[in-house]
XYZ file of C-alpha atoms in Angstrom:
514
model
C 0.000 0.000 0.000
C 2.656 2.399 0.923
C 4.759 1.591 -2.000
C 1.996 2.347 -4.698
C 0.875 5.541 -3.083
C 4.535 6.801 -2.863
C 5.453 5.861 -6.424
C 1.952 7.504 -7.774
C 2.483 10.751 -6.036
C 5.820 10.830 -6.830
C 5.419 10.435 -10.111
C 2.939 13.462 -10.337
C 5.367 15.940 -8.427
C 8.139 14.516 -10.310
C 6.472 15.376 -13.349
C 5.569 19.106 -11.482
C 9.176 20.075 -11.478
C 10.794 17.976 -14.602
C 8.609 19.822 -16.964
C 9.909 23.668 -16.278
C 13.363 22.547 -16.790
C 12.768 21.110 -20.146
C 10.574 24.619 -21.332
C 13.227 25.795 -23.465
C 13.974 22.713 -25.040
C 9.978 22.598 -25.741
C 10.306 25.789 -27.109
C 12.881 25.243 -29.518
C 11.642 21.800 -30.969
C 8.188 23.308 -31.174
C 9.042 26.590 -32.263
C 6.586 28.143 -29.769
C 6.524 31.812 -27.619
C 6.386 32.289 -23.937
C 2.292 32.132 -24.363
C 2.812 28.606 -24.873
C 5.738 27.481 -22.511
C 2.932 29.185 -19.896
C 0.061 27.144 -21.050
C 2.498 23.930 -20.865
C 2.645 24.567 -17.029
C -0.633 26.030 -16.714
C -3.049 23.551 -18.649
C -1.740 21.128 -16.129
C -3.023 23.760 -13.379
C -6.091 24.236 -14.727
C -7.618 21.175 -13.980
C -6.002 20.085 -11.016
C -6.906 23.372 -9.206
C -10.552 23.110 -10.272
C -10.980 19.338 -9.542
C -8.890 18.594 -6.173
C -11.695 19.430 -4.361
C -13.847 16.977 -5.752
C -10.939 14.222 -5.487
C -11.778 13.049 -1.581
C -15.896 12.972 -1.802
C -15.314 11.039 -5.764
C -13.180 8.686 -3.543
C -15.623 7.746 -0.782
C -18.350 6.926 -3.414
C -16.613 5.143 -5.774
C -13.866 3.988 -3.910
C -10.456 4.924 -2.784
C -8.393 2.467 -4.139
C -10.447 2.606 -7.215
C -10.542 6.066 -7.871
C -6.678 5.985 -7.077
C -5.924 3.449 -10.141
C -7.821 5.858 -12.425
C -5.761 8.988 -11.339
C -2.706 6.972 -12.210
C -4.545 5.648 -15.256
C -5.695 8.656 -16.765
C -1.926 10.276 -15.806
C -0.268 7.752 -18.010
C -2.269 8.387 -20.824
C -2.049 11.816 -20.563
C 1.712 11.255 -20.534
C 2.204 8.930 -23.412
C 0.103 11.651 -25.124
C 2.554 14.420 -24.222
C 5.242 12.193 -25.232
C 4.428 11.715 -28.639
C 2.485 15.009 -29.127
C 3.617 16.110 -32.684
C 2.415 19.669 -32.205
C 2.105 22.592 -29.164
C -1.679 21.799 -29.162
C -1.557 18.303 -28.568
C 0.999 18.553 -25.930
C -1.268 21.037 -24.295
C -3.937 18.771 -24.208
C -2.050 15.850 -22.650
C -0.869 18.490 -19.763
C -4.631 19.104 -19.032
C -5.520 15.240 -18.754
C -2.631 14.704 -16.780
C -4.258 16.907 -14.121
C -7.339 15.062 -13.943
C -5.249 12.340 -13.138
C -3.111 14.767 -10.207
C -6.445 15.662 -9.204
C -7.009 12.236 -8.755
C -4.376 10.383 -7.749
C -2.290 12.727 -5.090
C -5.083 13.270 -2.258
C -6.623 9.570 -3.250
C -3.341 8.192 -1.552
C -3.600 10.075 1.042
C -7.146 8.798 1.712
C -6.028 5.158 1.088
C -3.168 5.005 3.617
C -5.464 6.778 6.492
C -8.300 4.018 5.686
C -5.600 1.192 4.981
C -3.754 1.643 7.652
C -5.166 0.986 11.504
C -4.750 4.286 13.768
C -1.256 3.424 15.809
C 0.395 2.983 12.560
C -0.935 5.306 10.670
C 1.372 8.371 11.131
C 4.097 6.356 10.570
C 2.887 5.793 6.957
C 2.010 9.159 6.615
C 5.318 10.391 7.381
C 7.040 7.990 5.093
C 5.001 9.047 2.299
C 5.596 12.421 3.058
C 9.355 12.131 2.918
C 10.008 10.167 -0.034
C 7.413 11.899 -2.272
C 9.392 15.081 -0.826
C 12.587 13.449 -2.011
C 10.695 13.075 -5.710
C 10.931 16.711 -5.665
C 13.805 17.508 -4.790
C 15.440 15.265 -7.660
C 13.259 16.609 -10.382
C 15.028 19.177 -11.339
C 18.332 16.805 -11.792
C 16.597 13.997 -13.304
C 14.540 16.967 -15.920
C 18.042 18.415 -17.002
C 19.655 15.039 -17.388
C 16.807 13.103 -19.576
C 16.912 16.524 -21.484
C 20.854 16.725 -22.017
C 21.005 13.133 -22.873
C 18.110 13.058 -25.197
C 14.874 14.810 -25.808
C 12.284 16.530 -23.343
C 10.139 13.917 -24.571
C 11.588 11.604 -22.160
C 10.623 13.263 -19.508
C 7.150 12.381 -19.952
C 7.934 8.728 -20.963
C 9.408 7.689 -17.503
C 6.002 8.151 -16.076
C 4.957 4.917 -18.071
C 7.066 2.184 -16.254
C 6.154 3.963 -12.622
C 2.385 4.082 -13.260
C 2.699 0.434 -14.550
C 4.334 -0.349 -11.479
C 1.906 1.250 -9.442
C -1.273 -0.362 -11.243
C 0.002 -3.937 -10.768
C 0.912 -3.323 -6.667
C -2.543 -1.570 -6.339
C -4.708 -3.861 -8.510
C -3.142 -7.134 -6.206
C -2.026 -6.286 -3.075
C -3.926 -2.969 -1.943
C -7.380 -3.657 -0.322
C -10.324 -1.194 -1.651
C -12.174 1.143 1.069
C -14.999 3.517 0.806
C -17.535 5.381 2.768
C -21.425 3.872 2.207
C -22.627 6.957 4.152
C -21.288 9.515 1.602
C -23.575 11.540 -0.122
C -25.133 10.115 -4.174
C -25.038 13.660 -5.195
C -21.909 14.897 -5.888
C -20.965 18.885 -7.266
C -19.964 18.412 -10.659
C -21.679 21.578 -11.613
C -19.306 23.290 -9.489
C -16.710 21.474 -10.687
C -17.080 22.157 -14.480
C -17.544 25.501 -13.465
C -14.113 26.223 -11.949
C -12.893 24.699 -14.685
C -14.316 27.041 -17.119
C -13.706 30.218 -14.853
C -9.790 29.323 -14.156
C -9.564 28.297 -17.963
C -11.456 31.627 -19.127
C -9.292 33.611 -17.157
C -5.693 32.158 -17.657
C -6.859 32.186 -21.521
C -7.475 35.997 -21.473
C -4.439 36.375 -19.461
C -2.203 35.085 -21.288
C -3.171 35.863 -24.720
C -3.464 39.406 -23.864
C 0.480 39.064 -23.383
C 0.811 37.553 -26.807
C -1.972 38.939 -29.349
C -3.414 42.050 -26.981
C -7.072 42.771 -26.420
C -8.363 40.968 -29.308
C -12.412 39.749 -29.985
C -11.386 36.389 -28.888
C -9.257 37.641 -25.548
C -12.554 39.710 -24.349
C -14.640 36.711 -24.629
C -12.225 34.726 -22.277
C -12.864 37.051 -19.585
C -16.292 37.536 -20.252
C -16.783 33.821 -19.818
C -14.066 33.522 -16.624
C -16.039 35.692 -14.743
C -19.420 34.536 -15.627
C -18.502 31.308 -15.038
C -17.056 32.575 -11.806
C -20.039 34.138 -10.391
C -21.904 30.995 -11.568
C -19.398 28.723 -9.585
C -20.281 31.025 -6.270
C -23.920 31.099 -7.017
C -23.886 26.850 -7.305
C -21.658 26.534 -4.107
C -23.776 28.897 -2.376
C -27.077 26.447 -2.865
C -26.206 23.106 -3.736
C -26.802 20.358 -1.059
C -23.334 19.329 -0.966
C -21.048 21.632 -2.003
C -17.045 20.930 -2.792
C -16.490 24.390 -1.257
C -18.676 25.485 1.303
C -18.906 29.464 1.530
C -19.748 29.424 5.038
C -16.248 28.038 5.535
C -15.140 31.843 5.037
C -17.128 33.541 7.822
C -13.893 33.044 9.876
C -11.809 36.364 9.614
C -8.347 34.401 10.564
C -9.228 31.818 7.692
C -9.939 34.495 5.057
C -6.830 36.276 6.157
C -4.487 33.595 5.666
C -5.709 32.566 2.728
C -5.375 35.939 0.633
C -1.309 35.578 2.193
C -1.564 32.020 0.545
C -2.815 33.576 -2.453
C -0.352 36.273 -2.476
C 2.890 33.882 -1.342
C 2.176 31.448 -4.050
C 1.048 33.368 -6.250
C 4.505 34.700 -6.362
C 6.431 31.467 -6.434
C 4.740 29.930 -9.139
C 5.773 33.030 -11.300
C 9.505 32.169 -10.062
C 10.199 28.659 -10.722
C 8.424 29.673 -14.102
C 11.026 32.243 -15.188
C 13.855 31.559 -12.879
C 14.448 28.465 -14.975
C 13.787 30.203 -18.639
C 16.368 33.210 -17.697
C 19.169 30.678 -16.999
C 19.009 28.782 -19.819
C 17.649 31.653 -22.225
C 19.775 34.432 -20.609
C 22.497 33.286 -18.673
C 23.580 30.380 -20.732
C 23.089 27.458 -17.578
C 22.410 24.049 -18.637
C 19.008 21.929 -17.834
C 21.156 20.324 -15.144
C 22.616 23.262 -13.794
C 19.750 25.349 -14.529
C 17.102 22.718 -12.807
C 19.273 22.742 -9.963
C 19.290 26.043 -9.118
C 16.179 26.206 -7.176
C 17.071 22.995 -5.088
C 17.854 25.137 -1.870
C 14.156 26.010 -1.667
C 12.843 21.963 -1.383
C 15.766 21.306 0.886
C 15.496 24.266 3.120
C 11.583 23.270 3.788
C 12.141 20.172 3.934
C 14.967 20.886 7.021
C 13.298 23.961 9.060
C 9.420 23.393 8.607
C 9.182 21.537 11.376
C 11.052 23.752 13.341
C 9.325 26.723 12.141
C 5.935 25.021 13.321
C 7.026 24.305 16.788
C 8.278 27.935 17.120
C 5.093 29.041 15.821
C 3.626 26.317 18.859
C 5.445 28.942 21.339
C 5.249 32.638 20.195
C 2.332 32.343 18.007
C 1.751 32.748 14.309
C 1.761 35.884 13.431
C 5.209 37.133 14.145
C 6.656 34.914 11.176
C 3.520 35.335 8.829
C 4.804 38.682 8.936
C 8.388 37.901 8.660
C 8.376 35.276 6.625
C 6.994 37.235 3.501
C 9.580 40.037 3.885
C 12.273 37.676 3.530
C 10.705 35.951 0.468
C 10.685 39.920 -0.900
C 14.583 40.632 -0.063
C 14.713 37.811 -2.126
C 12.558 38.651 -4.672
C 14.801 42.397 -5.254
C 18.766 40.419 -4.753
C 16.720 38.207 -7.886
C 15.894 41.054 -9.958
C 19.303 42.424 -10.188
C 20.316 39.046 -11.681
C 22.467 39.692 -14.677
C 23.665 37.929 -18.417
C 26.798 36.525 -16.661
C 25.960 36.085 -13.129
C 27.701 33.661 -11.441
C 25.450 30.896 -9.216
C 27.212 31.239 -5.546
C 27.077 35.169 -6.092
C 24.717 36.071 -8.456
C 21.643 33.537 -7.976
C 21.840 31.330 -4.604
C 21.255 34.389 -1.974
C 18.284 35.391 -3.215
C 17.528 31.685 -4.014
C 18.502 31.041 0.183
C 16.383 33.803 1.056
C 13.458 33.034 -1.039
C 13.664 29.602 1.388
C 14.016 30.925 4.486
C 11.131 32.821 3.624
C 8.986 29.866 2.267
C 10.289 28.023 5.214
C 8.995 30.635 7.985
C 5.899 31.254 6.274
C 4.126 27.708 5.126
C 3.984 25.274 8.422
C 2.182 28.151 10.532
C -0.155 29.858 7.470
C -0.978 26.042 7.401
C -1.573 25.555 10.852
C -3.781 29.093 11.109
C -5.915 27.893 8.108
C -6.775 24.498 10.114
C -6.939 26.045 13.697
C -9.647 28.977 11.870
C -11.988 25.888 10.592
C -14.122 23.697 12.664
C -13.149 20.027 13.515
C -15.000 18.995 10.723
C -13.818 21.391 8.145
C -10.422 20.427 8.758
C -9.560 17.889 6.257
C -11.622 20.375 3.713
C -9.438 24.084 5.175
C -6.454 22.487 3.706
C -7.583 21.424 0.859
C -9.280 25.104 0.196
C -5.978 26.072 1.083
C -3.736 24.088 -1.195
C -6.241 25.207 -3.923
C -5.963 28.325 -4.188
C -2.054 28.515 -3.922
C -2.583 26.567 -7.172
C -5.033 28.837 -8.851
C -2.789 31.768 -7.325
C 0.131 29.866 -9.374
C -2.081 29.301 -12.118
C -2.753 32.890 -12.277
C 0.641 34.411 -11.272
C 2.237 31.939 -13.869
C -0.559 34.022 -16.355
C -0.177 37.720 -15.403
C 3.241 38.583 -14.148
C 4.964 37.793 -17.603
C 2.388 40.368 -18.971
C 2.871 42.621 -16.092
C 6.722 42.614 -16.400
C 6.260 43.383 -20.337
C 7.384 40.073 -21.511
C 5.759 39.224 -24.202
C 3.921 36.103 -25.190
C 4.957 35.907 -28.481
C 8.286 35.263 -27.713
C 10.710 33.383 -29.794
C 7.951 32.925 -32.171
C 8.774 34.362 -35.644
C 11.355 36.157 -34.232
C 14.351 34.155 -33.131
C 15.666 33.003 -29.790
C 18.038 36.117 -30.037
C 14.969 38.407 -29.579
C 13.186 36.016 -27.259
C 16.527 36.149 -24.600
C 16.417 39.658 -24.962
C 13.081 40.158 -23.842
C 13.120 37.869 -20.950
C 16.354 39.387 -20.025
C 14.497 43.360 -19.978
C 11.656 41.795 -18.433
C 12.726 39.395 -15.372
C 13.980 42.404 -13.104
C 10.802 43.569 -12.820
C 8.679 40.586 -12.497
C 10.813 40.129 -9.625
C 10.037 43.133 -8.264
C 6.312 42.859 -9.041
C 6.379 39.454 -7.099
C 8.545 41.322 -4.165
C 5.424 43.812 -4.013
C 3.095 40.511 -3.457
C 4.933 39.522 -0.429
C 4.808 42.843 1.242
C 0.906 42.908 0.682
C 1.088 38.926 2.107
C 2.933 40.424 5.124
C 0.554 43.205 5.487
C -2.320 40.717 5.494
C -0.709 38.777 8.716
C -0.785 41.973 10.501
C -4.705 41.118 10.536
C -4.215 38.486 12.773
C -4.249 38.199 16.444
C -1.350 38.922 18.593
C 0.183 36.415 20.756
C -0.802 32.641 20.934
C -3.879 31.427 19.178
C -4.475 27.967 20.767
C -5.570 26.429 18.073
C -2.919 27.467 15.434
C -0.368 26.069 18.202
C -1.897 23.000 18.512
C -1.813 22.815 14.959
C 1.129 23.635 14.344
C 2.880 21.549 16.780
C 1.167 18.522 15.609
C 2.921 19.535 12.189
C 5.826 20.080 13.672
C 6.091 16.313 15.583
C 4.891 14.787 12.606
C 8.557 13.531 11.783
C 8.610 11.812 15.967
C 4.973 10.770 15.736
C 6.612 7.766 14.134
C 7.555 6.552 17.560
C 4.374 7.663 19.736
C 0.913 6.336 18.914
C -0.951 9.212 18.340
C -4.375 10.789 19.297
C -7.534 10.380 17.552
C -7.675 13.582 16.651
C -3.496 13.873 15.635
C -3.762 14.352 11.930
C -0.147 15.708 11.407
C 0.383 18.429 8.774
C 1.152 16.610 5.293
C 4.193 17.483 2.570
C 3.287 18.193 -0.679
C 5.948 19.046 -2.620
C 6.953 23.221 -2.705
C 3.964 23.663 -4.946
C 1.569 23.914 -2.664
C 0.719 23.805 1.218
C 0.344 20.691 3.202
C -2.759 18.975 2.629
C -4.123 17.556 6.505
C -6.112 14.969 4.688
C -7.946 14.233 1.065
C -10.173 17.105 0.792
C -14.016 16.150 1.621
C -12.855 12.335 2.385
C -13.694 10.759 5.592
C -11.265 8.546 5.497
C -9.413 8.107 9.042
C -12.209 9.761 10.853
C -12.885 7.884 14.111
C -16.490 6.336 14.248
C -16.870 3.691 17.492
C -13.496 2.903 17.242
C -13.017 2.912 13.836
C -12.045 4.800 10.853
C -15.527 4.479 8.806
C -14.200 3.465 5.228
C -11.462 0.828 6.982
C -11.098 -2.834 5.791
C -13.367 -4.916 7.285
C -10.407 -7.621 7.669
């Protein structure tokens, strides 16, 4: 059980962080602009964001394990269609069916190993899973630049098909299916279809704008974002069982925290976007060297989060919600002063090491004050919300920043790689400093919060915090340690709208009967 559910979700944030190192090497094969290195990343984005949600209720109707082999199904595919895609479109298309199957597949194990696994050894499992799929991040960017220095960014899409084989046979034989027969028949996949649109509409208009400018087809993407927008709100507001609950927002902390989420990740995506174009493009790095560059950031979180969320336990969150931001925006300005020639131990890695620190101070206690500003219940669904939108926020930064900074969508297309360097090179100083301006409005949003201890947060975040020694205590009922996910995104607590590990007369209600 463990072993499928680590190689599945490592496979999809493997695939998360191979795919921006090989965007030049897309670019060149497929003679394509910046518009469509940024729909690469964000068709992928697009559905994930919209459907992650949905993943933990689809998996207590139809089945955990079940839903789990489709997600790693429907990510193959969508690989072995990237692979072979003879043309930008088609690749395009295989990104956006491979994140029906993230959608699928990442939360789905973590719903399988809280059923599978009986409540003493249960946070055991979770840690493991959270440390090796952690360590699938952190070689992505090595494994990207080597498949694409070796061969052909093609390849980095074919590895997925031996893992998801792998994974299919273990889970098929040897992992035993779970699922809730008190969850709801009526599922939202109005609301579902509808982000979909909206976060499609929008990133359309966004980035188009950058490339062709306010043309008839540009104002009808926004036209429909929004609608479908306000539709998506108007659904969640009255269905019966909604993926996203409005009420969920009356908490002022909760709302807070999740416009800093917004804000925090919103710059990030943006950075691991053009951070790894401007090497390659502008300062002449290889995939290897260039992939690598951002490897401080995973290794950094991976070291001081859980020291960060114990020290957020003691003082509180809100010192290093504020702080934490501030140091992602020194970052953010040493970045933009990056040069043609700079040198990686001077030029790049201390904005790179403050960018971390930053990321590392900010994410275990905004992740704790998004759970501790929920109910009980709403728990397993704040952190989903919450790893949402620092998606979308992604999604969207990943859109609107390159148009922002005035570089322009167009790109290479047409007009040579000469011309496309140049622009990226006049443009990334100030998307760095538009991000910087994000985290000072993130860090002005934490100054909403409470001073001192909030008991909840602490809890929280100290349960995040021991979730590395939990291996050796048996934990509480109610100990559902904070969750890695990969620098993408926050921890999830559980699969979003699953019940899986919830305690009902002793036992978690979608467990193996034997």
């Amino acid at each position: 059980m463990l072993t499928a559910t680590v190689l599945g979700s490592g496979m999809a944030f493997l695939d998360s962080t191979v795919v921006t190192v090989a965007l030049p090497a897309v670019q060149e094969d497929l003679d394509t602009g910046l518009s469509g290195l940024q729909w690469i990343v964000n068709g992928y984005m697009v559905t994930l964001s919209a459907l992650i949600l949905l993943s933990g209720s689809l998996s207590d109707r139809f089945g955990r394990v079940r839903l789990f082999m489709a997600g790693v199904a429907v990510f193959a595919l969508a690989s072995a269609l990237c692979t072979f895609a003879p043309t930008l479109e088609w690749l395009i298309a295989g990104r956006v069916v491979q994140g029906v199957g993230g959608a699928l597949l990442t939360p789905g194990s973590l719903a399988i190993l809280q059923a599978g696994f009986r409540e003493q050894d249960r946070a055991r499992a979770i840690g493991a899973w959270s440390g090796l799929t952690g360590v699938a991040s952190a070689v992505g960017p090595f494994v990207g630049g080597w498949l694409v220095q070796i061969g052909d960014w093609r390849l980095i899409f074919l590895i997925n098909l031996p893992l998801a084989a792998a994974v299919l046979a273990i889970a098929w034989f040897k992992v035993p299916e779970s699922r809730d027969t008190r969850a709801p028949r009526k599922l939202d996949y109005p609301g579902a279809l509808l982000g979909v649109v909206a976060l499609g509409g929008i990133t359309y208009a966004l980035i188009q704008w950058g490339a062709v400018g306010g043309t008839p087809a540009v104002w009808t993407g926004v036209v429909v974002g929004v609608l479908s927008l306000g539709a998506f709100l108007a659904v969640e507001a009255r269905t019966a069982n909604p993926m996203l609950p409005l009420g969920i927002f009356s908490s002022t902390s909760f709302s807070v925290t999740n416009a800093a989420t917004v804000l925090i990740y919103g710059s990030l995506g943006p950075l691991l976007f053009l951070l790894v174009i401007h090497l390659q493009e502008v300062g002449g790095y290889s995939p290897v060297a260039a992939g690598a560059a951002s490897l401080p950031i995973t290794l950094l979180m991976l070291a001081l989060s859980a020291r960060s969320g114990k020290l957020a336990a003691r003082i509180g969150p809100r010192p290093q919600l504020v702080a934490g931001p501030l140091l992602l925006t020194a970052g953010f300005v040493l970045l933009s002063r990056l040069g043609q020639d700079a040198p990686y131990l001077t030029g790049v890695l201390p904005g790179i090491l403050l960018v971390a620190l930053g990321l590392s101070t900010t994410v275990a206690p905004l992740t704790a004050t998004v759970l501790a500003s929920a109910s009980e219940r709403h728990a397993g669904l704040a952190s989903g919300v919450n790893n949402t939108f620092a998606r979308a926020a992604q999604l969207i930064g990943v859109a609107a920043v390159p148009v922002l900074a005035g570089i322009g969508g167009s790109g290479s297309q047409g007009s040579g790689s000469g011309a496309a360097s140049a622009e990226i090179a006049q443009g990334f100083g100030p998307a760095m400093l538009i991000l910087a301006g994000l985290c000072v409005l993130a860090s002005l949003c934490a100054l909403a919060l409470p001073r001192g201890r909030m008991p909840e947060a602490a809890e929280a975040a100290e349960r995040g915090a021991m979730a590395e020694e939990a291996s050796a205590v048996a934990p509480r009922a109610d100990d559902q340690p904070l969750r890695f996910c990969g620098v993408a995104g926050p921890p999830l607590r559980s699969c979003p709208g699953s019940t899986a590990g919830e305690i009902s007369d002793g036992r978690g209600p979608g467990a193996p009967s034997s």
